[in-house]
Amino acid sequence: MSWPTSCNKKDKMKAATAISISAIKNAWEQLASLVQARISANLSDENGASILVIPPIPEEHSFLRKFVQDHNLGNLEYWTLLMALAPHVRPQFWDAVIQKALPQAGDYSQIGGLRGKQFRGFLPTGETVLFVLAGDHWDARQKILELFDPEHPFAQKKILWLEAPPEGEPLMSGKLVLNPVHIALLNTGKEHLPHFSSQFPAQLLKTKMDWSDLVLNPQTRGHIDELRAWLNFNPTLLDKMGLSRKLKPGYRALFYGPPGTGKTLTATLLGQEFKKDVFRVDLSMVVSKYIGETEKNLARLFDQAEHRNWILFFDEADALFGKRTQVKDAHDRYANQEVSYLMQRIETFEGLVILASNLKGNMDDAFTRRFQSIIFFPYPSPEEQLAIWGKAFPETLPPTPDTDLPNLAQRYKLSGSNIMNIVQYCCLEALSRRLTAVPGELILKGIHRELMKEGRAS
C-alpha cells in the first residue's frame, strides 16, 4: 500500500483504518457464510461427510491480515482469530449467524459455545473452531487441535488460548480467549497499553528530552552504548548467528548511584530511541504482606509484558531485590521465595529489564551475577555540572553575565536533578520579580535551599 508524499502519519493511519474496516467487513461476511454452510451441511448429512473449502486469507489489507503475516501464521489461524475477535467487536455475530442457519429456534450443540456471566451472547469454544473449520473430518480436526498445542505460536506468544474447562470436561469445551492486548491492535492497528492500576502496577515513562540533554561521564556513557548495542543487534545475534541455543533470552542491567543522576531518564531515552514503551514498576503496589500475593502481582505484570517489546524499569529495586536473609521464621522463608520467584521471571523475560538502586551493595549477590551490565551513575564532575548548568536555563531567562557558574560547579556537589530543581526555583522567583535574567545571588540561594532540603550543609 503506497501513500502520497503529502500524507502525514495521522492521515495515513486514518486511511489504513478505513481500508482495514472495509476488508474485515468482507471477512465477517465470509465467516458467516462458512458457519451457515457448515450447519446446513451437517443438517443435511447425518454422517458429516460434506467437505467445505475454507476460504483463503483475504487479499485486502486489514490489521488482522497484517498481524497474521507478522507472526508467520496461516489460514487456519486467521479464521480462528476472527472467531475469537467476534464477541469483542460484533457481540451478536454468533447468535445471528446460527439462528439464521437453523430451520427452527433452539440451540445447536454441535457448534459448542457457552454463555458468559455478564455477556449473554454466544462465546466460541474450541469445539466451535473444530466444527466450523473441520466438521467431522478427522484429518482436518487434527490440524485444528494443533492450534492449541503448547508449542504453537498461539501459546508461545500468548496470542490465543483455551480457558481451562471444569474438571473432567473435554479440553476443547474451554472458552476461546483472545489476549486482550491484541483486541485493539486487530481493530485499529494500535497496541492498547494498560492503565496504571492494582492489576497493572506500572506507569508508562515518556520524555520530551533527547540524548543531547543528558550529561553523563564518559565511562557511564560507554556502558550505556553497550546496552544500546544489545537493543540494536540482539535479533541478529540470536537468529542469524545461531546463538539463541546458547544464550539466555533478554537482557538484565543494574543502574546504581545517587538519586537524580540520570538513571530514570536513561531508561526512558533508551525506549524512545528504540521505539519501545518503558514502564516503571511501582514496587509499593507489588509487594504485599500477604503470603503469595507478591508473586501473583509479579506474575500478572510479567504475563502482560511478555512478547510486548517493552522495557521494564524497577526503580528503588532493593525494596524487593535486596539481599536474602537467613531463615529464622516463616516470614523470612516466604520473603526469600519472593526473591527467588522474581529472579526466575527476570531470567526468562525476553526483553530488557533495568533495576535501579542507590547502592549496589544493597542488591543480592545472586542477582548481580545474572546482570549483563552493572552501570554506575555517579555525581557529575565539576565539568559535567557546568555542562548541565549551561543546558538548564531557558534562553529567554539566562543567568546574569556576572554569574560565576564555573565557581559554583567547583564548590558544590550537585546532581542533575538538584540543578534542575534549583533552576526551576530561580526562574519562578525571577518571573515573580519581573526580572529578565537570573542573578547569581538568587542561584546561590537556590543551591543552599536544595542542600538544606537534603540535609546537607551548604
PDB file of C-alpha atoms in Angstrom, residues 245-429:
ATOM      1  CA  ARG A 245      20.516 -22.025  21.675  1.00  0.00           C
ATOM      2  CA  LYS A 246      23.393 -20.837  23.846  1.00  0.00           C
ATOM      3  CA  LEU A 247      22.283 -17.504  25.313  1.00  0.00           C
ATOM      4  CA  LYS A 248      19.514 -16.819  27.788  1.00  0.00           C
ATOM      5  CA  PRO A 249      16.730 -14.613  26.462  1.00  0.00           C
ATOM      6  CA  GLY A 250      16.558 -10.951  27.352  1.00  0.00           C
ATOM      7  CA  TYR A 251      18.991  -8.540  28.945  1.00  0.00           C
ATOM      8  CA  ARG A 252      19.341  -7.540  32.589  1.00  0.00           C
ATOM      9  CA  ALA A 253      21.018  -4.307  33.676  1.00  0.00           C
ATOM     10  CA  LEU A 254      21.595  -2.674  37.055  1.00  0.00           C
ATOM     11  CA  PHE A 255      21.783   1.120  37.277  1.00  0.00           C
ATOM     12  CA  TYR A 256      23.125   2.285  40.622  1.00  0.00           C
ATOM     13  CA  GLY A 257      24.217   5.593  42.046  1.00  0.00           C
ATOM     14  CA  PRO A 258      22.931   8.621  43.998  1.00  0.00           C
ATOM     15  CA  PRO A 259      19.413   9.946  43.330  1.00  0.00           C
ATOM     16  CA  GLY A 260      18.997  12.391  40.471  1.00  0.00           C
ATOM     17  CA  THR A 261      21.996  11.259  38.430  1.00  0.00           C
ATOM     18  CA  GLY A 262      20.062  10.189  35.301  1.00  0.00           C
ATOM     19  CA  LYS A 263      19.036   6.563  35.859  1.00  0.00           C
ATOM     20  CA  THR A 264      15.336   7.016  35.068  1.00  0.00           C
ATOM     21  CA  LEU A 265      15.982   9.420  32.187  1.00  0.00           C
ATOM     22  CA  THR A 266      18.472   6.993  30.644  1.00  0.00           C
ATOM     23  CA  ALA A 267      15.916   4.165  30.727  1.00  0.00           C
ATOM     24  CA  THR A 268      13.297   6.460  29.162  1.00  0.00           C
ATOM     25  CA  LEU A 269      15.646   7.627  26.411  1.00  0.00           C
ATOM     26  CA  LEU A 270      16.555   4.030  25.541  1.00  0.00           C
ATOM     27  CA  GLY A 271      12.882   3.295  24.998  1.00  0.00           C
ATOM     28  CA  GLN A 272      12.440   6.469  22.988  1.00  0.00           C
ATOM     29  CA  GLU A 273      15.403   5.711  20.731  1.00  0.00           C
ATOM     30  CA  PHE A 274      14.372   2.121  20.011  1.00  0.00           C
ATOM     31  CA  LYS A 275      10.606   2.772  19.945  1.00  0.00           C
ATOM     32  CA  LYS A 276       9.908   0.634  22.997  1.00  0.00           C
ATOM     33  CA  ASP A 277       7.468   1.509  25.766  1.00  0.00           C
ATOM     34  CA  VAL A 278       9.180   1.884  29.135  1.00  0.00           C
ATOM     35  CA  PHE A 279       7.166   1.021  32.243  1.00  0.00           C
ATOM     36  CA  ARG A 280       8.343   1.974  35.727  1.00  0.00           C
ATOM     37  CA  VAL A 281       7.138  -0.653  38.172  1.00  0.00           C
ATOM     38  CA  ASP A 282       5.624   0.683  41.401  1.00  0.00           C
ATOM     39  CA  LEU A 283       7.033  -1.751  43.945  1.00  0.00           C
ATOM     40  CA  SER A 284       4.822  -0.348  46.702  1.00  0.00           C
ATOM     41  CA  MET A 285       1.862  -1.889  44.843  1.00  0.00           C
ATOM     42  CA  VAL A 286       3.686  -5.121  44.020  1.00  0.00           C
ATOM     43  CA  VAL A 287       4.976  -6.109  47.450  1.00  0.00           C
ATOM     44  CA  SER A 288       2.270  -7.485  49.731  1.00  0.00           C
ATOM     45  CA  LYS A 289       2.349  -8.600  53.348  1.00  0.00           C
ATOM     46  CA  TYR A 290       0.065 -11.498  52.453  1.00  0.00           C
ATOM     47  CA  ILE A 291       1.744 -14.788  51.593  1.00  0.00           C
ATOM     48  CA  GLY A 292       1.771 -15.484  47.869  1.00  0.00           C
ATOM     49  CA  GLU A 293       0.303 -12.121  46.815  1.00  0.00           C
ATOM     50  CA  THR A 294       3.643 -10.592  45.791  1.00  0.00           C
ATOM     51  CA  GLU A 295       4.276 -13.493  43.417  1.00  0.00           C
ATOM     52  CA  LYS A 296       0.764 -13.134  41.944  1.00  0.00           C
ATOM     53  CA  ASN A 297       1.300  -9.405  41.373  1.00  0.00           C
ATOM     54  CA  LEU A 298       4.630 -10.076  39.680  1.00  0.00           C
ATOM     55  CA  ALA A 299       3.134 -12.852  37.561  1.00  0.00           C
ATOM     56  CA  ARG A 300       0.399 -10.530  36.256  1.00  0.00           C
ATOM     57  CA  LEU A 301       2.981  -7.886  35.421  1.00  0.00           C
ATOM     58  CA  PHE A 302       5.350 -10.199  33.549  1.00  0.00           C
ATOM     59  CA  ASP A 303       2.492 -12.018  31.792  1.00  0.00           C
ATOM     60  CA  GLN A 304       1.319  -8.717  30.327  1.00  0.00           C
ATOM     61  CA  ALA A 305       4.855  -7.643  29.423  1.00  0.00           C
ATOM     62  CA  GLU A 306       5.860 -10.844  27.610  1.00  0.00           C
ATOM     63  CA  HIS A 307       6.113 -10.516  23.815  1.00  0.00           C
ATOM     64  CA  ARG A 308       5.191  -6.810  24.068  1.00  0.00           C
ATOM     65  CA  ASN A 309       8.574  -5.250  23.182  1.00  0.00           C
ATOM     66  CA  TRP A 310       8.615  -3.339  26.478  1.00  0.00           C
ATOM     67  CA  ILE A 311      11.391  -2.223  28.807  1.00  0.00           C
ATOM     68  CA  LEU A 312      10.625  -2.879  32.487  1.00  0.00           C
ATOM     69  CA  PHE A 313      12.237  -0.421  34.901  1.00  0.00           C
ATOM     70  CA  PHE A 314      12.274  -1.306  38.600  1.00  0.00           C
ATOM     71  CA  ASP A 315      13.126   1.883  40.498  1.00  0.00           C
ATOM     72  CA  GLU A 316      14.448   1.627  44.075  1.00  0.00           C
ATOM     73  CA  ALA A 317      14.691  -2.069  43.314  1.00  0.00           C
ATOM     74  CA  ASP A 318      16.425  -3.049  46.548  1.00  0.00           C
ATOM     75  CA  ALA A 319      12.971  -2.908  48.198  1.00  0.00           C
ATOM     76  CA  LEU A 320      12.278  -6.243  46.539  1.00  0.00           C
ATOM     77  CA  PHE A 321      15.588  -7.372  45.055  1.00  0.00           C
ATOM     78  CA  GLY A 322      17.598  -6.866  48.228  1.00  0.00           C
ATOM     79  CA  LYS A 323      19.748  -9.379  49.996  1.00  0.00           C
ATOM     80  CA  ARG A 324      18.060 -12.564  51.087  1.00  0.00           C
ATOM     81  CA  THR A 325      18.048 -13.128  54.805  1.00  0.00           C
ATOM     82  CA  GLN A 326      18.991 -16.062  56.944  1.00  0.00           C
ATOM     83  CA  VAL A 327      15.830 -18.067  57.568  1.00  0.00           C
ATOM     84  CA  LYS A 328      14.757 -17.624  61.187  1.00  0.00           C
ATOM     85  CA  ASP A 329      10.987 -17.878  60.788  1.00  0.00           C
ATOM     86  CA  ALA A 330       8.216 -18.378  58.218  1.00  0.00           C
ATOM     87  CA  HIS A 331       8.299 -14.691  57.226  1.00  0.00           C
ATOM     88  CA  ASP A 332      11.968 -14.951  56.201  1.00  0.00           C
ATOM     89  CA  ARG A 333      11.284 -18.124  54.223  1.00  0.00           C
ATOM     90  CA  TYR A 334       8.440 -16.553  52.229  1.00  0.00           C
ATOM     91  CA  ALA A 335      10.427 -13.337  51.667  1.00  0.00           C
ATOM     92  CA  ASN A 336      13.249 -15.401  50.159  1.00  0.00           C
ATOM     93  CA  GLN A 337      10.726 -17.252  47.981  1.00  0.00           C
ATOM     94  CA  GLU A 338       9.574 -13.906  46.575  1.00  0.00           C
ATOM     95  CA  VAL A 339      13.149 -13.005  45.632  1.00  0.00           C
ATOM     96  CA  SER A 340      13.723 -16.429  44.044  1.00  0.00           C
ATOM     97  CA  TYR A 341      10.490 -16.197  42.060  1.00  0.00           C
ATOM     98  CA  LEU A 342      11.400 -12.751  40.799  1.00  0.00           C
ATOM     99  CA  MET A 343      14.850 -13.952  39.794  1.00  0.00           C
ATOM    100  CA  GLN A 344      13.287 -16.770  37.774  1.00  0.00           C
ATOM    101  CA  ARG A 345      10.823 -14.466  35.954  1.00  0.00           C
ATOM    102  CA  ILE A 346      13.518 -11.930  35.105  1.00  0.00           C
ATOM    103  CA  GLU A 347      15.785 -14.639  33.682  1.00  0.00           C
ATOM    104  CA  THR A 348      13.070 -15.902  31.328  1.00  0.00           C
ATOM    105  CA  PHE A 349      11.852 -12.447  30.245  1.00  0.00           C
ATOM    106  CA  GLU A 350      12.829 -11.869  26.614  1.00  0.00           C
ATOM    107  CA  GLY A 351      13.057  -8.085  26.802  1.00  0.00           C
ATOM    108  CA  LEU A 352      15.165  -5.568  28.685  1.00  0.00           C
ATOM    109  CA  VAL A 353      14.830  -5.349  32.472  1.00  0.00           C
ATOM    110  CA  ILE A 354      16.543  -2.465  34.266  1.00  0.00           C
ATOM    111  CA  LEU A 355      16.886  -2.385  38.037  1.00  0.00           C
ATOM    112  CA  ALA A 356      17.797   0.894  39.701  1.00  0.00           C
ATOM    113  CA  SER A 357      19.252   1.260  43.176  1.00  0.00           C
ATOM    114  CA  ASN A 358      21.080   3.940  45.134  1.00  0.00           C
ATOM    115  CA  LEU A 359      23.603   1.425  46.436  1.00  0.00           C
ATOM    116  CA  LYS A 360      24.973  -1.603  44.619  1.00  0.00           C
ATOM    117  CA  GLY A 361      25.739  -3.259  47.955  1.00  0.00           C
ATOM    118  CA  ASN A 362      22.023  -3.478  48.752  1.00  0.00           C
ATOM    119  CA  MET A 363      21.459  -5.984  45.961  1.00  0.00           C
ATOM    120  CA  ASP A 364      21.516  -9.736  46.431  1.00  0.00           C
ATOM    121  CA  ASP A 365      24.727 -11.300  45.079  1.00  0.00           C
ATOM    122  CA  ALA A 366      22.698 -13.916  43.206  1.00  0.00           C
ATOM    123  CA  PHE A 367      21.096 -11.096  41.236  1.00  0.00           C
ATOM    124  CA  THR A 368      24.292  -9.251  40.429  1.00  0.00           C
ATOM    125  CA  ARG A 369      25.805 -12.403  38.908  1.00  0.00           C
ATOM    126  CA  ARG A 370      22.926 -12.507  36.454  1.00  0.00           C
ATOM    127  CA  PHE A 371      23.266  -8.915  35.187  1.00  0.00           C
ATOM    128  CA  GLN A 372      24.871  -8.425  31.789  1.00  0.00           C
ATOM    129  CA  SER A 373      25.559  -4.787  32.702  1.00  0.00           C
ATOM    130  CA  ILE A 374      26.158  -3.073  36.030  1.00  0.00           C
ATOM    131  CA  ILE A 375      26.370   0.665  35.396  1.00  0.00           C
ATOM    132  CA  PHE A 376      27.403   3.293  37.919  1.00  0.00           C
ATOM    133  CA  PHE A 377      25.794   6.754  37.757  1.00  0.00           C
ATOM    134  CA  PRO A 378      27.999   8.995  39.917  1.00  0.00           C
ATOM    135  CA  TYR A 379      27.507  12.607  40.858  1.00  0.00           C
ATOM    136  CA  PRO A 380      28.596  14.713  37.870  1.00  0.00           C
ATOM    137  CA  SER A 381      32.099  16.143  37.961  1.00  0.00           C
ATOM    138  CA  PRO A 382      32.530  19.951  38.102  1.00  0.00           C
ATOM    139  CA  GLU A 383      32.943  19.991  34.302  1.00  0.00           C
ATOM    140  CA  GLU A 384      29.787  17.912  33.862  1.00  0.00           C
ATOM    141  CA  GLN A 385      27.889  20.093  36.337  1.00  0.00           C
ATOM    142  CA  LEU A 386      28.909  23.143  34.329  1.00  0.00           C
ATOM    143  CA  ALA A 387      27.560  21.485  31.171  1.00  0.00           C
ATOM    144  CA  ILE A 388      24.249  20.795  32.958  1.00  0.00           C
ATOM    145  CA  TRP A 389      24.052  24.409  34.186  1.00  0.00           C
ATOM    146  CA  GLY A 390      24.646  25.559  30.622  1.00  0.00           C
ATOM    147  CA  LYS A 391      21.749  23.480  29.264  1.00  0.00           C
ATOM    148  CA  ALA A 392      19.361  24.108  32.164  1.00  0.00           C
ATOM    149  CA  PHE A 393      18.343  27.772  31.921  1.00  0.00           C
ATOM    150  CA  PRO A 394      15.873  28.850  29.223  1.00  0.00           C
ATOM    151  CA  GLU A 395      17.281  31.173  26.555  1.00  0.00           C
ATOM    152  CA  THR A 396      14.749  33.849  27.481  1.00  0.00           C
ATOM    153  CA  LEU A 397      15.779  33.824  31.148  1.00  0.00           C
ATOM    154  CA  PRO A 398      19.547  33.238  31.355  1.00  0.00           C
ATOM    155  CA  PRO A 399      21.849  33.872  34.332  1.00  0.00           C
ATOM    156  CA  THR A 400      23.177  37.429  34.559  1.00  0.00           C
ATOM    157  CA  PRO A 401      26.622  37.909  32.925  1.00  0.00           C
ATOM    158  CA  ASP A 402      28.349  38.307  36.284  1.00  0.00           C
ATOM    159  CA  THR A 403      27.223  34.836  37.499  1.00  0.00           C
ATOM    160  CA  ASP A 404      30.252  32.611  38.065  1.00  0.00           C
ATOM    161  CA  LEU A 405      28.825  29.196  37.106  1.00  0.00           C
ATOM    162  CA  PRO A 406      32.292  27.516  36.881  1.00  0.00           C
ATOM    163  CA  ASN A 407      32.933  28.515  40.504  1.00  0.00           C
ATOM    164  CA  LEU A 408      29.549  27.148  41.619  1.00  0.00           C
ATOM    165  CA  ALA A 409      30.247  23.875  39.799  1.00  0.00           C
ATOM    166  CA  GLN A 410      33.592  23.580  41.649  1.00  0.00           C
ATOM    167  CA  ARG A 411      32.192  24.478  45.087  1.00  0.00           C
ATOM    168  CA  TYR A 412      29.039  22.357  45.269  1.00  0.00           C
ATOM    169  CA  LYS A 413      28.346  18.664  44.731  1.00  0.00           C
ATOM    170  CA  LEU A 414      25.026  18.593  42.889  1.00  0.00           C
ATOM    171  CA  SER A 415      23.209  16.043  40.774  1.00  0.00           C
ATOM    172  CA  GLY A 416      21.439  16.854  37.540  1.00  0.00           C
ATOM    173  CA  SER A 417      18.118  16.641  39.385  1.00  0.00           C
ATOM    174  CA  ASN A 418      19.398  19.067  42.044  1.00  0.00           C
ATOM    175  CA  ILE A 419      20.400  21.569  39.378  1.00  0.00           C
ATOM    176  CA  MET A 420      17.026  21.365  37.613  1.00  0.00           C
ATOM    177  CA  ASN A 421      15.209  21.934  40.929  1.00  0.00           C
ATOM    178  CA  ILE A 422      17.382  24.983  41.542  1.00  0.00           C
ATOM    179  CA  VAL A 423      16.768  26.339  38.040  1.00  0.00           C
ATOM    180  CA  GLN A 424      13.011  25.927  38.431  1.00  0.00           C
ATOM    181  CA  TYR A 425      13.066  27.782  41.763  1.00  0.00           C
ATOM    182  CA  CYS A 426      15.241  30.588  40.370  1.00  0.00           C
ATOM    183  CA  CYS A 427      13.163  31.068  37.218  1.00  0.00           C
ATOM    184  CA  LEU A 428       9.915  31.249  39.183  1.00  0.00           C
ATOM    185  CA  GLU A 429      11.447  33.799  41.555  1.00  0.00           C
TER     186      GLU A 429
END
